Short mmCIF file of C-alpha atoms in Angstrom, two decimals:
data_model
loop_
_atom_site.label_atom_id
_atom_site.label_comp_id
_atom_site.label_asym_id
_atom_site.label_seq_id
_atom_site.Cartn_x
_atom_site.Cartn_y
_atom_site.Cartn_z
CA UNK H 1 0.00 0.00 0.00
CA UNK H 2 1.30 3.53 -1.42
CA UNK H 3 1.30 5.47 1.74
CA UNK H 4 3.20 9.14 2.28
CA UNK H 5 4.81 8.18 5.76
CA UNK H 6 4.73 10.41 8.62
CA UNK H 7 5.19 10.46 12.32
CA UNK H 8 1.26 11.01 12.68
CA UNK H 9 0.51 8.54 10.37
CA UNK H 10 2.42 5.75 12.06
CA UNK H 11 1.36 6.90 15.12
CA UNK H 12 -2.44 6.32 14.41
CA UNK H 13 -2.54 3.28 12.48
CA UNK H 14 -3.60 0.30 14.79
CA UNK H 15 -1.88 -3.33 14.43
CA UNK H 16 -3.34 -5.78 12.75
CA UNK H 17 -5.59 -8.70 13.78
CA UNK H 18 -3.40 -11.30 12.00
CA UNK H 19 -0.77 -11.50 9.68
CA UNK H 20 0.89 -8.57 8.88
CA UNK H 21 0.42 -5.47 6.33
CA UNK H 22 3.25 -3.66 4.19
CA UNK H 23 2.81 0.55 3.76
CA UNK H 24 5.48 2.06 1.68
CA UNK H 25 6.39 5.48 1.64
CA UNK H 26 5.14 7.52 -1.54
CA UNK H 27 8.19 9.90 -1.18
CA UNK H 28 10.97 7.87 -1.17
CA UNK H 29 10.61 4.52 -2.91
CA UNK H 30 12.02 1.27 -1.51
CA UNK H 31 11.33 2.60 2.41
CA UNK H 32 8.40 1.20 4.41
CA UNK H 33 6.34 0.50 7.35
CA UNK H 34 5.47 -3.35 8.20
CA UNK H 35 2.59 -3.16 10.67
CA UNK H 36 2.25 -6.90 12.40
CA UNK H 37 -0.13 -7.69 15.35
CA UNK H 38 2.77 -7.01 17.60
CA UNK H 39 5.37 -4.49 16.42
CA UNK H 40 5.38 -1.66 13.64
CA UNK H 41 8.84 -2.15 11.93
CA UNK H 42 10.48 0.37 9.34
CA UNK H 43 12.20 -1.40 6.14
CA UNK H 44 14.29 -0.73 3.38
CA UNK H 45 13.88 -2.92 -0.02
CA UNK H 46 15.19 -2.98 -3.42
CA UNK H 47 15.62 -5.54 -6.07
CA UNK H 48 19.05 -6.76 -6.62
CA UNK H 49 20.08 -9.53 -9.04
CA UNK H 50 16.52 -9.92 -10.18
CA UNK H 51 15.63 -10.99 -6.27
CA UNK H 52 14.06 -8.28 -3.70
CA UNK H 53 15.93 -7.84 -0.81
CA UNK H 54 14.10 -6.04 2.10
CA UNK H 55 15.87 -5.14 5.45
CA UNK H 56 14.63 -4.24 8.95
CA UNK H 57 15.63 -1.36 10.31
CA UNK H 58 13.77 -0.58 13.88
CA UNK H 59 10.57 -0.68 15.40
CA UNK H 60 8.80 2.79 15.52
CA UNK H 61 8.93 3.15 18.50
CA UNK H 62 12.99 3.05 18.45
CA UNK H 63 13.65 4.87 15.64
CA UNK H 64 11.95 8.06 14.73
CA UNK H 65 10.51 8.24 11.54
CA UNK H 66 13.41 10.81 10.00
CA UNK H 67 16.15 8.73 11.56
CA UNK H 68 14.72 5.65 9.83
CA UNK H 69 14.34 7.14 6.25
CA UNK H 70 18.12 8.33 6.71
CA UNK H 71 18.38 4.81 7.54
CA UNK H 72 16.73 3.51 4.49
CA UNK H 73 18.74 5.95 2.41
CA UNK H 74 22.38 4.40 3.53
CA UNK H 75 20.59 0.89 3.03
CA UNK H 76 19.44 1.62 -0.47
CA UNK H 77 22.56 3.23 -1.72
CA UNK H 78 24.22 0.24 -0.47
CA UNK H 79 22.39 -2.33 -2.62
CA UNK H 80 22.00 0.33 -5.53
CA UNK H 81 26.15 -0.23 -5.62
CA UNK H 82 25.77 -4.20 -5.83
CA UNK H 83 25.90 -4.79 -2.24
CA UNK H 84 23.81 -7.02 -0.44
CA UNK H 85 23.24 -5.32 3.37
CA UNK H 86 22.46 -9.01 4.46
CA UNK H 87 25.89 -9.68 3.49
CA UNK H 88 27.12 -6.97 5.45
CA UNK H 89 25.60 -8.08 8.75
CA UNK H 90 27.30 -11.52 8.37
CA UNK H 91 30.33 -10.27 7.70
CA UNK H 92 29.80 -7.79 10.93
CA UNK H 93 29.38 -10.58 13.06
CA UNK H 94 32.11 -12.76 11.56
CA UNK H 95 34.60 -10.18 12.03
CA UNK H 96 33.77 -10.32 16.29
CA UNK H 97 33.59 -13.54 16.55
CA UNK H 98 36.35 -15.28 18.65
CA UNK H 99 38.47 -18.52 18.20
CA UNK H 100 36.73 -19.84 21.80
CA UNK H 101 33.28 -19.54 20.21
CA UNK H 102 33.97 -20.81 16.81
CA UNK H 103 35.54 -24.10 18.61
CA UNK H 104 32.21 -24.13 21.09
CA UNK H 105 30.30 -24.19 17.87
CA UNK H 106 32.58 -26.63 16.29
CA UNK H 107 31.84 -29.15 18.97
CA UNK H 108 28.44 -28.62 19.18
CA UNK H 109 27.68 -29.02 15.36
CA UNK H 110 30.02 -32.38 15.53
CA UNK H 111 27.24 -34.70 17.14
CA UNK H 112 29.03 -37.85 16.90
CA UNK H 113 32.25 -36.50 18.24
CA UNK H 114 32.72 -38.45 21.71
CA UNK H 115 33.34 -37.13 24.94
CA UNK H 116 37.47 -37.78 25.29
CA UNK H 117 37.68 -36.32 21.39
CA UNK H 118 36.04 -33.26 22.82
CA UNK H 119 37.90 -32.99 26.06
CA UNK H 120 40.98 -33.50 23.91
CA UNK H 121 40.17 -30.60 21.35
CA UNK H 122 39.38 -28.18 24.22
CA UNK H 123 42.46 -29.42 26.46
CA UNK H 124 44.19 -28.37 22.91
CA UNK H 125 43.62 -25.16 22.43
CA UNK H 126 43.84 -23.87 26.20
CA UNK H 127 46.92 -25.29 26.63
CA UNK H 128 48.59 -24.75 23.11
CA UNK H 129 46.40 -21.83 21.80
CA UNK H 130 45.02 -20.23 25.24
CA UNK H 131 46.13 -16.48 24.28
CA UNK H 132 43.93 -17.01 20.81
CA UNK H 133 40.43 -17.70 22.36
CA UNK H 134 39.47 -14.32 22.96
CA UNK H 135 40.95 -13.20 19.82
CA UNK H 136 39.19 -13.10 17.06
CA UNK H 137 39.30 -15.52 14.76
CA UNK H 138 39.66 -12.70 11.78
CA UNK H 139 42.67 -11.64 13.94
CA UNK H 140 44.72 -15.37 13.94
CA UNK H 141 47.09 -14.38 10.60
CA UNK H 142 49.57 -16.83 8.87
CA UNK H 143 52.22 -15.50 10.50
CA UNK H 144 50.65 -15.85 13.96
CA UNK H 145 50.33 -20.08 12.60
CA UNK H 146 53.62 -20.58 11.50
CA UNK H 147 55.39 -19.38 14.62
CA UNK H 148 53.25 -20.90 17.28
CA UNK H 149 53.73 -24.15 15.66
CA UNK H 150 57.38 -23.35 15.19
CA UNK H 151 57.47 -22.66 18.93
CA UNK H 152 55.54 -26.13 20.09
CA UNK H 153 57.60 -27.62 17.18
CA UNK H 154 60.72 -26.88 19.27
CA UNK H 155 59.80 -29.46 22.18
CA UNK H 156 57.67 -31.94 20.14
CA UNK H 157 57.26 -31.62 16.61
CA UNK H 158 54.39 -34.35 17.23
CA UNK H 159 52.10 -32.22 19.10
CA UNK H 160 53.08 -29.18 16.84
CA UNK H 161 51.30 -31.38 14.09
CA UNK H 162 48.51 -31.85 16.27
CA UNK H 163 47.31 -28.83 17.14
CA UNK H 164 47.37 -27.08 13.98
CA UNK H 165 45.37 -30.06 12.42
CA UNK H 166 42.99 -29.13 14.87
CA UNK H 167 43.24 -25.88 14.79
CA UNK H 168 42.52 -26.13 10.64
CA UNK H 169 39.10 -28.23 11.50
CA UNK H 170 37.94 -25.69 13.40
CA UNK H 171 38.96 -22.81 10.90
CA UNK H 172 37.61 -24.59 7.78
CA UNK H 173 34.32 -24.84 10.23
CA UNK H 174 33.64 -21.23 10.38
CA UNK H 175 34.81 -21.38 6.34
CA UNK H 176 31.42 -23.31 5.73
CA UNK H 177 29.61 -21.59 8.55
CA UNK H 178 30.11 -17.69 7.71
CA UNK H 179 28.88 -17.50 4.24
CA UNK H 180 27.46 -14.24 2.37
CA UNK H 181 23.86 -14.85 0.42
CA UNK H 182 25.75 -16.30 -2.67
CA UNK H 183 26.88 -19.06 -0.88
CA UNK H 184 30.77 -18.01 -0.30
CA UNK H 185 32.56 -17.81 2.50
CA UNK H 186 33.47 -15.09 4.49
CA UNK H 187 36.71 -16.32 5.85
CA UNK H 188 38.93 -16.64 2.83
CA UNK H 189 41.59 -18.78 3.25
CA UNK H 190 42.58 -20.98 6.39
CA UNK H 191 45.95 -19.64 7.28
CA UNK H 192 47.15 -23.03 8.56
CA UNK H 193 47.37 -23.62 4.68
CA UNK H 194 51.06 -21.91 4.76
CA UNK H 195 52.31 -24.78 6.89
CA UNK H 196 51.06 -26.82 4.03
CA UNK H 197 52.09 -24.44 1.21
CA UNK H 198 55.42 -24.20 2.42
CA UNK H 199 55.92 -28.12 3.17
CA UNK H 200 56.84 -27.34 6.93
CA UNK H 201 54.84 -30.35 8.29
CA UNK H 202 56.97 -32.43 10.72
CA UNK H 203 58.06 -35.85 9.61
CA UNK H 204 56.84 -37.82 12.65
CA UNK H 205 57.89 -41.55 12.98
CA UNK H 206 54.99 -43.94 14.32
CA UNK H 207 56.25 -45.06 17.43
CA UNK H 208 57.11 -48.74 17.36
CA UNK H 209 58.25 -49.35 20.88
CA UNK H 210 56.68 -52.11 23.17
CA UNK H 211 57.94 -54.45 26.05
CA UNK H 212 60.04 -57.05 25.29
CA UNK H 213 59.43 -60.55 26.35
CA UNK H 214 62.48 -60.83 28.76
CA UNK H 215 61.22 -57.25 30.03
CA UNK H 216 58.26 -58.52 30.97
CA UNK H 217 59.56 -60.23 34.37
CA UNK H 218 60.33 -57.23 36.06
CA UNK H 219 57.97 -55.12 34.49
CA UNK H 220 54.90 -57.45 35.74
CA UNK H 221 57.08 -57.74 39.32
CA UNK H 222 57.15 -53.82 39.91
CA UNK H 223 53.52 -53.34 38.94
CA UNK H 224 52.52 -56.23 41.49
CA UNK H 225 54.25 -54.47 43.73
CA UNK H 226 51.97 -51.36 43.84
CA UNK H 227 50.03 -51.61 46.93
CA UNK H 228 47.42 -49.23 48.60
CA UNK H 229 48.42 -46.68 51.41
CA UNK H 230 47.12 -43.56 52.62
CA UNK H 231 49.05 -41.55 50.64
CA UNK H 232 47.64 -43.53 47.60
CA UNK H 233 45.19 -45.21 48.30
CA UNK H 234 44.35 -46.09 44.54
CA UNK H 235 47.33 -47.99 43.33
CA UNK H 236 45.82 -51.46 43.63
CA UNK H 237 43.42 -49.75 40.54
CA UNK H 238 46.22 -48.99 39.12
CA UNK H 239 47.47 -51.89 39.07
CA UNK H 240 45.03 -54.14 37.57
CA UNK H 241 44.50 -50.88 35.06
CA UNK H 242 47.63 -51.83 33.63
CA UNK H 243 47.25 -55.57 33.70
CA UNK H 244 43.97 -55.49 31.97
CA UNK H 245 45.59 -53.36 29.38
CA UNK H 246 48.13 -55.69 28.56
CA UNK H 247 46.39 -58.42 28.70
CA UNK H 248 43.46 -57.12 26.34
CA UNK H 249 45.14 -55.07 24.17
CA UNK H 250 42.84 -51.91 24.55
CA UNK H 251 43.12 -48.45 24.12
CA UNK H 252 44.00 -46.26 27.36
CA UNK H 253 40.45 -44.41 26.69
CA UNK H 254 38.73 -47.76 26.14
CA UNK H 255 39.89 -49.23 29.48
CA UNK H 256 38.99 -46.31 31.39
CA UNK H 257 36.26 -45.90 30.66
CA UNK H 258 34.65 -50.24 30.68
CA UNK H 259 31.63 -50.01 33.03
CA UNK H 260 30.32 -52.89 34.91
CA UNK H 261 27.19 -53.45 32.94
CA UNK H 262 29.30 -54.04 30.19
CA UNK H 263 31.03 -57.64 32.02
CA UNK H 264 29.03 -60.55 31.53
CA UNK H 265 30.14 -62.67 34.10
CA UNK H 266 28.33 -65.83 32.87
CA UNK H 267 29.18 -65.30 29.46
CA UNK H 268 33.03 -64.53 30.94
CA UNK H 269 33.16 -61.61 28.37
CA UNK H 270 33.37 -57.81 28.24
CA UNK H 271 32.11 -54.80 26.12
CA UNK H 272 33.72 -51.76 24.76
CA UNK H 273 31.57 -49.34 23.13
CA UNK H 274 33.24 -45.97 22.88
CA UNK H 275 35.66 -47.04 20.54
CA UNK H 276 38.25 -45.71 17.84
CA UNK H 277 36.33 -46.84 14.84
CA UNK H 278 32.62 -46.54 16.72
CA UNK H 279 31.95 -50.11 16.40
CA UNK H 280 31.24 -52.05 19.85
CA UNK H 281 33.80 -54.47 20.91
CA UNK H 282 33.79 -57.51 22.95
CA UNK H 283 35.94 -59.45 23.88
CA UNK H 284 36.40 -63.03 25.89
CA UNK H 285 37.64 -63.26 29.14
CA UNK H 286 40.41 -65.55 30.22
CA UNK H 287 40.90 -67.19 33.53
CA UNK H 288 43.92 -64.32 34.65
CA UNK H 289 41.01 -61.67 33.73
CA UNK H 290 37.89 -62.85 35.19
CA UNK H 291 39.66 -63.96 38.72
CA UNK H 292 40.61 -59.78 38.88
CA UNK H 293 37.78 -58.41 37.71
CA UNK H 294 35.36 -61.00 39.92
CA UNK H 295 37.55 -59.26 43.03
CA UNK H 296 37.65 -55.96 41.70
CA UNK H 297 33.83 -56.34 41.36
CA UNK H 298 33.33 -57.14 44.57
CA UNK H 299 34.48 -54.43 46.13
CA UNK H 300 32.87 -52.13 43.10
CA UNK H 301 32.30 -48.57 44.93
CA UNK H 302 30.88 -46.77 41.26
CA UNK H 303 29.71 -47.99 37.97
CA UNK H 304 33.75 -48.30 36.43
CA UNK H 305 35.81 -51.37 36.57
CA UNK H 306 38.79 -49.19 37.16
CA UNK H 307 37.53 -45.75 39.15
CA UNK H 308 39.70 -42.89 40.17
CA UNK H 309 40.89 -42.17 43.92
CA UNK H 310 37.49 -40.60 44.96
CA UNK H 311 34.99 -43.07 43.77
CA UNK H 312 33.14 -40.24 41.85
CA UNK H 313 34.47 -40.93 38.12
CA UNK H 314 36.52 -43.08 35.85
CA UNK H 315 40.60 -43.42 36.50
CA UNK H 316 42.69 -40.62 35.31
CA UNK H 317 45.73 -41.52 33.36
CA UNK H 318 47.74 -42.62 36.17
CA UNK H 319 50.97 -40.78 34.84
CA UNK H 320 53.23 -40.92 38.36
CA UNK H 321 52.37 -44.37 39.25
CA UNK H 322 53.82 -45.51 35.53
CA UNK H 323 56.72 -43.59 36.42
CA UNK H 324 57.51 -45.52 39.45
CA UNK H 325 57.18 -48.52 37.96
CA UNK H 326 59.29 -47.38 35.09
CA UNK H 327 61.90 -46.86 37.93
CA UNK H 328 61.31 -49.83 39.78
CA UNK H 329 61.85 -52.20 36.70
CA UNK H 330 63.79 -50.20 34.46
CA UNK H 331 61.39 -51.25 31.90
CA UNK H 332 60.49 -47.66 29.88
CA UNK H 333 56.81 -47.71 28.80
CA UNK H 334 53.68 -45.77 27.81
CA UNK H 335 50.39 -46.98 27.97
CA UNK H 336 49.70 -47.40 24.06
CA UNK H 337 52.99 -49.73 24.60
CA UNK H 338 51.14 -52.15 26.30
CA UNK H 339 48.77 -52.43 23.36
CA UNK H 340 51.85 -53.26 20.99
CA UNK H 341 53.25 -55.71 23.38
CA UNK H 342 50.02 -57.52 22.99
CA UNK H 343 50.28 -57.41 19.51
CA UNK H 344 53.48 -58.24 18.70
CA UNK H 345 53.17 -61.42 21.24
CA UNK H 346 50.26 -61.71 19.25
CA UNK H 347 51.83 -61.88 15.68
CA UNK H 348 54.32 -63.85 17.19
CA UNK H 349 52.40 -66.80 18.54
CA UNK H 350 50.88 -66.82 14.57
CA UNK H 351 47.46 -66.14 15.40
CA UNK H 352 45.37 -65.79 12.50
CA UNK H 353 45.01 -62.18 10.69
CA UNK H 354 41.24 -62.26 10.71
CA UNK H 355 41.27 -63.26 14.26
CA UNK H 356 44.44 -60.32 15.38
CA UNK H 357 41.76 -57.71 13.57
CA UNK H 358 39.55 -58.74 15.67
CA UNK H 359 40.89 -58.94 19.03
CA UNK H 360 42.30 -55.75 18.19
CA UNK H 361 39.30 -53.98 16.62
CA UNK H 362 40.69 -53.08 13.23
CA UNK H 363 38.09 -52.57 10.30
CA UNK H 364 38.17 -54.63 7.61
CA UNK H 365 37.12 -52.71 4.70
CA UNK H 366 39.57 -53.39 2.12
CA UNK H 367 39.41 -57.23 2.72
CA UNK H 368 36.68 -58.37 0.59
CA UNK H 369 37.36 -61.88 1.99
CA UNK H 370 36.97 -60.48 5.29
CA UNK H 371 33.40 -59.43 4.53
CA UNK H 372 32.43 -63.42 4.57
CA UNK H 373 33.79 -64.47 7.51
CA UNK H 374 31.34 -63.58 11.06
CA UNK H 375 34.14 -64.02 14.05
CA UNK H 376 32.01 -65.21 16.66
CA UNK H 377 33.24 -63.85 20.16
CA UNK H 378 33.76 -68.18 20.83
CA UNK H 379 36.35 -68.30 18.02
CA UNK H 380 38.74 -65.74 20.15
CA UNK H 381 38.74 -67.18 23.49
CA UNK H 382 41.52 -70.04 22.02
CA UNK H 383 43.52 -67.18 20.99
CA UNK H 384 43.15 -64.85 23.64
CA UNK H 385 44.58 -67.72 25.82
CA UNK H 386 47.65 -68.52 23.71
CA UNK H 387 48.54 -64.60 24.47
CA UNK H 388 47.51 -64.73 28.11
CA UNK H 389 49.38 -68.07 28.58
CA UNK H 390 52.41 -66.66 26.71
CA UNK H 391 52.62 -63.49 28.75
CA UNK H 392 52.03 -65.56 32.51
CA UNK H 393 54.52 -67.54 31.18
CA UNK H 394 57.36 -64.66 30.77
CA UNK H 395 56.40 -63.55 34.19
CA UNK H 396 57.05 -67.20 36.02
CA UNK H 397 53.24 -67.00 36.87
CA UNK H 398 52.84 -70.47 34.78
CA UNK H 399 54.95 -72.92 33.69
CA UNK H 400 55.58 -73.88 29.69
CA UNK H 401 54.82 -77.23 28.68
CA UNK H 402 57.14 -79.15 29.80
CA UNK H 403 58.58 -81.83 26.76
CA UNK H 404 59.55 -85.24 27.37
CA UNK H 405 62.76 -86.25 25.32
CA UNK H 406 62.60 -89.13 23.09
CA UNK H 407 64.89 -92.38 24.17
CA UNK H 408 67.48 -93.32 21.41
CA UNK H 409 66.54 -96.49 20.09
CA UNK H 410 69.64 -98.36 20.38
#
């Protein structure tokens, strides 16, 4: 509706009774009045690329009528020049907004991620990146990239990887997420791309260490020997912690976090299902593993098999308690080494390759061969026992078989 706008005018018009009703000003074309049943808003529209384009400006009652058509004006010339004003707003916002609320969003629009990935990310970028959060992220330059990972690079070139791989998720995130109405981003180029460009990547070597088999005497002796006191009254947890690990072959993460709902007793098995590849994994469990987890059950005090000091959560990574067995045995280890030890003894005791994938977890994808054959959780328990067996062995807690010679035939 042609209408010459006025402060009287939009003063005496009442709202409507639904829906809403557009008056545009007779004087100057593309501003208006949108009366609703609620609110009397002042807009701006103009056609651009074939498409109207109307903008908000303020409610009436906010804006006086000559401060909105001066409004209207800027608006107007704006898209008269090519310029979309929606596109202006994003790019507004997208210029305040900070690396800490680009990674909140990050997390919250990853819906599968799992809790330790999270904790991980955000453990990340306090400890690496903790002077970028409240920067924004329009301020984080290449330069800014390539000497903070030239500076974490310095004490482990590893980690110097790892954060700026993470870092470069969350960038390319806010890539897709701040776009302008033709669909391209507002963020340009990710400047992690220089580390790239300029091939300054760090060569990391996957770590191949793991505990020998003549290690594993005084490794097994010191761990036995940690024993609850009042100063820490945990290490008994600890201890089986790092038995179960070796003797299963799991992840830290996947250990920690084994819940008591998921040990079946009767069926003398046990379920993982936060794990590396998402798909639930159980496992059998031998004699060694049932007798400690039958005691450890009962004297349960939460729903974990292995629960920190307090009784309130799962165990922590129990970082000084490793040390002194590292310093009791002399054996040097890290927790992911206890998975390769159970490999390797494993590989060595020539256990099938369908059934090490599976005791380990490992997709299958590429194996088209693999796809036939169903693995029931039965078919491991022979070889779960060869590796227990093996490893009680090493550590004089059971003897080999013991071989009769033959008699020469004379």
């Amino acid at each position: 509706m042609q209408q010459k706008l006025t402060k009287a005018f939009v003063e005496k018009i009442g709202f409507e009774q639904s829906g809403q009703i557009f008056y545009r000003d007779s004087e100057l074309k593309g501003f208006g009045l949108r009366v609703g049943r609620t609110a009397k808003v002042y807009f701006a529209e103009a056609k651009l690329d074939g498409k109207t384009v109307r903008k908000s400006i303020a409610r009436h009652n906010v804006m006086t009528i000559d401060e909105a058509r001066n409004e209207a004006r800027k608006i107007l010339t704006e898209i008269s020049t090519g310029k979309n004003p929606f596109d202006v707003e994003r790019a507004r916002k997208a210029i305040k907004v900070t690396v800490q609320e680009v990674l909140n969003e990050y997390i919250s629009s990853r819906v599968n991620l799992k809790t330790s990935t999270i904790q991980d990310y955000r453990n990340t970028f306090k400890t690496y990146l903790g002077d970028w959060l409240n920067k924004t992220l329009r301020d984080i330059s290449k330069d800014m990239v390539e000497m903070r990972f030239r500076k974490i690079g310095e004490n482990s070139p590893a980690q110097a990887n790892k954060v700026m791989r993470n870092f470069r998720a969350v960038y390319n995130y806010a890539m897709i997420k701040y776009e302008d109405s033709n669909g391209d981003s507002i963020f340009k180029t990710n400047p992690v791309n220089r580390i790239s460009q300029l091939r300054m990547w760090y060569r990391v070597n996957r770590r191949v260490t793991y505990i020998k088999p003549y290690n594993l005497a005084p490794w097994y002796e010191a761990v036995m020997n940690l024993s609850n006191d009042l100063i820490a009254p945990n290490r008994e947890t600890i201890r089986d912690y790092l038995l179960f690990v070796l003797f299963t072959g799991l992840r830290r993460r996947e250990a920690t976090a084994l819940t008591w709902n998921r040990v079946d007793f009767k069926d003398r098995t046990f379920t993982v299902i936060e794990t590396k590849n998402h798909t639930d994994h159980t496992l059998p469990l031998t004699d060694f593993l049932y007798d400690m987890l039958a005691v450890r059950k009962a004297n349960a005090v939460n729903q974990y098999v292995f629960p920190n000091e307090f009784g309130t959560g799962m165990l922590n990574e129990p970082k000084k308690q490793i040390q002194r067995v590292v310093q009791e045995s002399g054996v040097s280890f890290s927790l992911h080494d206890l998975r390769r030890t159970f490999i390797t003894i494993a590989e060595s005791l020539d256990i099938s390759a369908y059934a090490l994938k599976r005791l380990l977890n490992h997709k299958m994808t590429n194996d088209v061969t693999a796809g036939y054959i169903i693995t029931d959780v039965e078919r491991l328990r022979t070889p779960m026992q060869k590796i227990t067996d093996f490893i009680l062995i090493q550590v004089g807690q059971k003897q080999s078989a013991s071989v009769t010679p033959l008699q020469r035939i004379a």
